[in-house]
Coordinates of C-alpha atoms in Angstrom, one line a residue:
F1 CA -3.2 -18.6 5.2
M2 CA -1.7 -18.0 8.7
K3 CA 0.3 -21.7 8.1
M4 CA 2.0 -20.0 5.3
Q5 CA 4.1 -17.8 8.1
I6 CA 5.4 -21.0 9.7
P7 CA 8.9 -21.6 9.0
N8 CA 9.7 -25.0 7.4
L9 CA 11.5 -27.3 9.8
S10 CA 12.7 -29.8 7.3
G11 CA 14.8 -27.5 5.1
F12 CA 15.4 -24.2 3.7
E13 CA 12.0 -22.4 2.0
R14 CA 11.7 -19.1 0.7
S15 CA 9.3 -16.7 2.8
K16 CA 5.8 -17.3 2.0
G17 CA 4.2 -15.1 4.3
M18 CA 1.4 -12.7 3.4
S19 CA 3.7 -9.2 3.6
K20 CA 6.3 -10.8 1.5
L21 CA 3.5 -11.9 -0.8
I22 CA 2.1 -8.6 -1.0
D23 CA 5.2 -7.0 -1.6
Q24 CA 6.2 -9.1 -4.9
M25 CA 3.2 -8.8 -6.4
I26 CA 3.2 -4.7 -6.4
L27 CA 6.5 -5.4 -7.7
L28 CA 4.7 -7.6 -10.5
A29 CA 2.3 -4.8 -11.2
I30 CA 4.7 -1.9 -11.8
T31 CA 7.2 -3.9 -13.8
R32 CA 5.1 -6.5 -15.5
G33 CA 1.8 -4.8 -15.6
A34 CA -0.2 -7.6 -14.3
I35 CA -0.4 -9.8 -11.2
A36 CA -0.4 -13.5 -11.8
G37 CA -1.1 -16.5 -9.4
E38 CA -2.5 -19.7 -8.9
L39 CA -3.8 -20.8 -5.1
I40 CA -2.0 -24.3 -4.4
M41 CA -3.8 -26.9 -2.8
T42 CA -3.1 -30.4 -0.9
P43 CA -3.5 -33.3 -3.5
D44 CA -7.2 -34.1 -1.6
L45 CA -7.8 -30.3 -2.3
S46 CA -9.1 -30.3 1.5
E47 CA -6.5 -27.2 2.4
V48 CA -4.4 -24.6 0.9
V49 CA -0.8 -25.1 1.0
R50 CA 0.3 -21.5 -0.7
V51 CA -0.4 -18.9 -3.1
A52 CA 2.5 -19.2 -5.8
L53 CA 2.9 -16.1 -8.0
V54 CA 3.5 -16.7 -11.5
D55 CA 5.5 -14.4 -13.7
P56 CA 2.9 -12.5 -16.1
A57 CA 5.3 -12.2 -18.7
T58 CA 4.8 -16.3 -19.0
I59 CA 1.6 -15.9 -20.0
E60 CA -0.5 -16.3 -23.1
F61 CA -3.9 -15.9 -24.0
K62 CA -5.9 -17.7 -26.9
L63 CA -9.4 -16.6 -27.8
L64 CA -11.8 -19.6 -27.4
N65 CA -15.0 -19.7 -28.3
G66 CA -15.4 -15.9 -26.9
R67 CA -13.5 -16.5 -24.0
Y68 CA -9.9 -15.4 -23.2
I69 CA -8.0 -18.6 -22.0
P70 CA -4.8 -18.3 -20.0
T71 CA -1.7 -21.1 -21.3
Q72 CA 1.6 -21.3 -20.7
D73 CA 4.8 -23.3 -22.8
N74 CA 3.4 -22.2 -26.1
E75 CA -0.2 -23.1 -25.1
K76 CA 1.2 -26.6 -23.7
T77 CA 0.1 -26.0 -20.3
V78 CA -3.7 -24.6 -19.7
L79 CA -4.5 -22.2 -17.0
D80 CA -8.1 -22.6 -17.5
I81 CA -8.8 -23.4 -13.7
P82 CA -10.7 -21.8 -11.0
T83 CA -7.6 -21.9 -8.8
F84 CA -5.5 -19.2 -11.4
V85 CA -5.9 -15.7 -11.0
Y86 CA -5.0 -12.7 -13.1
E87 CA -5.2 -9.6 -13.0
G88 CA -4.2 -7.1 -15.6
I89 CA -3.3 -3.4 -15.2
D90 CA -5.0 -0.9 -17.4
E91 CA -6.2 -3.6 -19.7
K92 CA -7.6 -2.6 -23.3
V93 CA -11.2 -3.5 -23.8
D94 CA -10.0 -6.1 -26.4
D95 CA -7.0 -7.3 -25.0
P96 CA -6.5 -9.1 -21.5
Y97 CA -2.6 -8.2 -21.0
G98 CA -2.0 -5.8 -18.7
R99 CA 0.3 -2.7 -19.4
S100 CA 3.4 -1.5 -17.2
P101 CA 3.1 1.9 -15.5
I102 CA 6.7 2.0 -16.0
F103 CA 7.2 0.8 -19.5
S104 CA 6.6 4.7 -20.8
A105 CA 9.9 5.5 -19.2
L106 CA 12.2 2.6 -20.5
S107 CA 13.0 4.0 -23.8
M108 CA 14.3 7.4 -21.9
V109 CA 16.3 5.4 -19.4
L110 CA 18.3 3.4 -22.1
F111 CA 18.8 6.6 -23.7
Q112 CA 20.3 8.1 -20.6
L113 CA 22.3 5.3 -20.4
Q114 CA 23.5 6.1 -23.7
V115 CA 24.0 9.5 -22.9
L116 CA 26.2 8.5 -19.7
N117 CA 28.1 6.0 -22.0
D118 CA 29.0 9.2 -24.4
I119 CA 29.6 11.5 -21.6
K120 CA 31.9 9.2 -19.8
A121 CA 34.0 8.7 -23.2
V122 CA 34.1 12.8 -23.6
V123 CA 35.4 13.1 -19.9
H124 CA 37.9 10.2 -20.2
N125 CA 38.9 11.9 -23.8
Q126 CA 38.7 15.8 -22.9
G127 CA 38.3 16.1 -18.9
Y128 CA 41.9 15.9 -18.5
P129 CA 45.1 17.7 -19.5
R130 CA 47.2 15.6 -22.2
L131 CA 50.6 15.9 -23.8
D132 CA 50.6 17.1 -27.3
L133 CA 54.1 16.3 -29.0
M134 CA 54.7 17.5 -32.2
I135 CA 57.5 16.5 -33.6
I136 CA 59.6 18.6 -36.3
E137 CA 59.9 16.8 -39.4
E138 CA 62.2 19.0 -40.9
V139 CA 65.1 18.5 -38.1
L140 CA 64.5 15.0 -38.5
L141 CA 65.1 15.1 -41.9
R142 CA 68.4 16.8 -41.7
R143 CA 69.7 13.7 -39.1
M144 CA 68.2 11.2 -41.7
P145 CA 71.4 9.5 -43.2
I146 CA 71.8 9.9 -46.9
A147 CA 71.3 6.7 -48.2
I148 CA 67.9 6.6 -46.3
R149 CA 66.8 9.8 -47.3
N150 CA 67.0 9.3 -51.4
N151 CA 64.3 5.9 -50.8
E152 CA 61.2 6.9 -50.0
E153 CA 60.2 3.6 -48.6
K154 CA 63.5 3.5 -46.3
K155 CA 63.0 7.2 -45.6
E156 CA 59.0 6.2 -44.5
K157 CA 60.1 3.5 -42.3
W158 CA 63.1 5.6 -40.6
M159 CA 60.4 8.4 -39.8
N160 CA 58.0 5.9 -38.3
A161 CA 61.0 4.2 -36.2
R162 CA 61.7 7.2 -34.8
L163 CA 57.8 8.3 -34.3
N164 CA 57.4 4.8 -32.4
D165 CA 60.5 5.2 -30.3
I166 CA 59.2 8.6 -29.1
I167 CA 56.0 7.3 -28.3
S168 CA 57.4 4.4 -26.5
M169 CA 59.4 6.8 -24.4
Y170 CA 56.9 8.9 -23.1
N171 CA 54.0 6.1 -22.9
N172 CA 56.9 4.3 -19.9
L173 CA 57.4 7.9 -18.3
N174 CA 56.5 8.2 -14.8
P175 CA 54.3 11.3 -13.4
D176 CA 57.5 12.8 -11.9
D177 CA 59.9 11.9 -14.4
A178 CA 61.5 15.2 -16.4
F179 CA 61.0 15.2 -19.8
V180 CA 64.5 15.5 -21.8
H181 CA 64.4 15.0 -25.7
Y182 CA 66.0 16.8 -28.6
D183 CA 64.9 20.4 -30.4
S184 CA 62.8 18.1 -32.9
L185 CA 60.1 17.4 -30.4
K186 CA 58.0 20.0 -29.5
V187 CA 55.8 19.6 -25.9
G188 CA 52.8 21.1 -25.1
E189 CA 49.1 20.5 -23.8
A190 CA 45.6 19.5 -25.4
G191 CA 42.5 19.1 -24.3
G192 CA 41.5 19.6 -20.6
K193 CA 39.4 22.5 -18.9
G194 CA 39.8 24.9 -21.8
G195 CA 39.0 22.7 -25.1
G196 CA 35.3 23.9 -24.7
A197 CA 32.3 22.1 -25.0
L198 CA 29.7 21.5 -28.0
I199 CA 27.1 21.1 -25.1
D200 CA 26.1 21.3 -21.6
P201 CA 26.0 17.9 -20.0
E202 CA 23.9 19.2 -17.0
K203 CA 21.2 20.9 -19.0
L204 CA 21.3 17.5 -21.1
M205 CA 20.9 15.3 -18.0
H206 CA 18.5 17.8 -16.7
V207 CA 16.1 17.4 -19.9
I208 CA 16.5 13.5 -19.6
D209 CA 15.5 13.3 -15.6
N210 CA 12.6 15.5 -16.5
L211 CA 11.3 12.8 -18.9
I212 CA 11.9 9.8 -16.9
Q213 CA 9.8 11.4 -14.0
S214 CA 7.0 12.1 -17.0
G215 CA 7.6 8.2 -17.7
V216 CA 7.6 6.7 -14.5
K217 CA 4.8 9.0 -13.4
T218 CA 6.4 10.0 -10.2
L219 CA 6.8 13.7 -9.1
S220 CA 10.1 15.7 -8.3
T221 CA 9.6 15.6 -4.7
L222 CA 9.6 11.8 -4.3
L223 CA 12.8 11.5 -6.5
G224 CA 14.9 14.2 -4.5
R225 CA 14.8 16.8 -7.5
R226 CA 12.8 19.6 -5.5
G227 CA 13.5 23.2 -7.0
A228 CA 14.2 26.1 -5.1
G229 CA 10.7 27.4 -5.6
Q230 CA 9.0 24.0 -4.3
T231 CA 7.0 25.0 -1.0
E232 CA 6.0 22.3 1.9
S233 CA 2.6 22.4 0.9
Y234 CA 3.6 22.1 -2.8
A235 CA 5.5 18.9 -1.6
K236 CA 3.0 17.6 0.5
V237 CA 0.7 17.7 -2.9
E238 CA 3.0 15.6 -4.8
I239 CA 3.1 13.5 -2.0
K240 CA -0.7 12.8 -1.9
L241 CA -0.8 12.5 -5.8
Y242 CA 1.8 9.9 -5.5
M243 CA -0.5 7.8 -2.7
A244 CA -3.2 7.9 -5.0
G245 CA -1.4 6.2 -7.8
L246 CA 0.1 3.7 -4.9
A247 CA -3.8 3.3 -4.5
G248 CA -4.5 2.6 -7.7
I249 CA -2.0 -0.2 -7.4
Q250 CA -3.3 -1.6 -4.3
R251 CA -6.9 -1.6 -6.0
Y252 CA -5.4 -4.4 -8.3
I253 CA -3.7 -6.0 -5.5
S254 CA -6.8 -6.2 -3.5
S255 CA -9.2 -7.8 -6.1
F256 CA -6.7 -10.4 -6.4
M257 CA -6.9 -11.2 -2.9
E258 CA -10.5 -10.9 -2.6
K259 CA -10.9 -13.9 -5.4
I260 CA -8.3 -16.1 -4.0
L261 CA -9.5 -15.5 -0.2
T262 CA -13.3 -15.6 -1.6
L263 CA -12.5 -19.3 -3.2
Y264 CA -10.9 -20.4 -0.3
L265 CA -13.6 -19.6 1.9
N266 CA -16.3 -21.2 -0.4
M267 CA -14.1 -24.1 -0.2
K268 CA -14.3 -24.6 3.4
G269 CA -18.2 -24.5 3.3
K270 CA -18.8 -20.7 3.9
Q271 CA -20.7 -18.7 1.6
G272 CA -19.7 -15.0 1.3
I273 CA -17.4 -12.5 -0.5
V274 CA -14.0 -11.8 0.9
E275 CA -13.4 -7.7 0.7
F276 CA -9.7 -6.8 1.3
R277 CA -8.7 -3.1 2.0
F278 CA -5.5 -1.3 2.5
S279 CA -4.9 1.0 5.4
P280 CA -4.7 4.0 4.3
I281 CA -1.0 5.6 4.2
E282 CA -0.6 8.4 6.4
I283 CA 1.8 11.3 6.0
R284 CA 0.6 13.3 8.8
S285 CA 2.0 13.7 12.0
E286 CA 0.1 12.2 15.2
L287 CA -0.5 15.7 16.3
E288 CA -1.9 16.5 12.9
Q289 CA -4.0 13.6 12.9
E290 CA -5.4 14.5 16.4
Q291 CA -6.3 18.2 15.3
F292 CA -8.1 17.2 12.3
K293 CA -10.3 14.8 14.7
A294 CA -10.7 17.4 16.8
T295 CA -12.0 19.8 14.0
R296 CA -14.3 16.8 12.9
L297 CA -15.8 15.8 16.0
N298 CA -16.6 19.7 16.7
N299 CA -18.4 19.7 13.3
I300 CA -20.5 16.9 14.0
A301 CA -21.5 18.2 17.4
V302 CA -22.3 21.5 15.9
M303 CA -25.1 19.4 13.5
Y304 CA -26.0 17.8 16.5
D305 CA -26.8 21.1 18.6
R306 CA -28.0 22.8 15.2
G307 CA -30.9 19.9 15.4
W308 CA -29.9 18.5 11.8
I309 CA -28.9 15.1 13.0
S310 CA -30.2 12.8 15.8
Q311 CA -27.9 11.6 18.4
E312 CA -27.4 8.0 16.4
E313 CA -26.5 9.8 13.1
A314 CA -23.9 11.7 15.2
A315 CA -22.6 9.0 17.1
T316 CA -22.2 6.8 13.7
M317 CA -20.4 9.7 12.3
A318 CA -18.0 10.3 15.3
V319 CA -17.4 6.7 16.5
G320 CA -19.0 4.4 13.7
H321 CA -21.7 2.9 15.9
A322 CA -25.1 3.6 18.1
P323 CA -24.5 6.1 21.0
D324 CA -24.1 4.6 24.5
S325 CA -26.4 7.1 25.6
P326 CA -29.3 8.5 23.9
E327 CA -28.8 11.8 25.0
P328 CA -25.1 13.9 25.9
R329 CA -24.3 13.0 29.0
V330 CA -23.1 16.5 29.9
A331 CA -25.8 19.1 28.5
G332 CA -25.5 22.2 27.2
T333 CA -21.5 21.1 26.7
V334 CA -19.9 23.9 24.8
V335 CA -18.6 23.2 21.1
R336 CA -15.0 24.4 20.6
N337 CA -13.2 25.3 17.5
S338 CA -9.8 23.5 16.2
D339 CA -8.2 26.5 18.2
G340 CA -9.9 25.9 21.8
S341 CA -12.5 28.7 21.2
P342 CA -16.3 28.2 21.7
V343 CA -18.4 27.9 18.7
S344 CA -20.8 30.9 18.1
G345 CA -24.1 30.3 19.8
T346 CA -23.0 27.5 22.2
T347 CA -22.6 27.7 25.8
D348 CA -20.0 26.2 28.3
T349 CA -21.7 24.9 31.2
N350 CA -18.9 21.7 32.0
P351 CA -16.0 23.2 33.6
R352 CA -14.2 19.9 33.0
A353 CA -14.3 21.0 29.4
G354 CA -11.9 23.7 30.1
G355 CA -15.1 26.4 30.5
N356 CA -15.8 28.6 33.4
T357 CA -19.7 29.1 34.7
D358 CA -20.5 32.1 36.5
S359 CA -23.4 32.3 38.9
S360 CA -25.7 33.5 36.0
G361 CA -25.1 29.7 34.3
N362 CA -23.4 31.4 31.6

């Protein structure tokens, strides 16, 4: 599989390394609700060329003899082959198709887009002061020629012509032009800040944001929506919950990779099952990690000193393998708390550990 990261020297080729592959699988799992792919082999079936991911939206299952068979292109292409793997997210018992984790948020996102378009139209129409031109019809009628005034059809055309003249004149005004007009026209302002809104857009968008957060199952800290009352500890809890959700997605990717890698291992003539695991995501600083590690080691040492566990068990719990020495190299070494104080009931006889030894041995 390391060969997939070797660049193609004969021409352009998209990246097909393991990191890129996992990134694409995460995207498929979140947006499509499933991960699908095929192990591409050489013509003689002796070596793996690459792992080709397949858009799960193109996969259709048909039930045949009690088995779900994956197909493509309206069942023209049958993928009932051992090198094809499909992992659905949150599958139902009687449905092999996966479900996208963000599917519940789509309706609210579309609704938010509609609201944003409405707010844009409102701001364009009501957000800025506009001229309010009122034509005094009585003055125009006095200036209307008598021949036209007695003909309703000509009268209407004449009035519309004067109206269009005024509209054209003011549409062609520059921002610094002066308003010069007869007393038949009254100029005022309409709209603007004092128009009064029927709803508060900020409150409406806040409600929609909360619904979207619930739909995408992402907490406020990750979306930059932390409130004034949320503490750092509260934010850390939210981040841990979010990491637990990511670990759930990683489990499906691990299952996909285990099937692919186990198949490759068996093709190479080796029996066994491959286990694929992600390293845990760490949000603690190096100092915090070392403090937690020191506390854990001290707890193991206390259990050993109390006789609850053996040297072998203590070593396995502390470092993951058998002890290098059958007994502690420094007998009576003090066991300390995370703050540096000795654990009650232990004696410090090791000056290198930071303790002092008097003449009585205490």
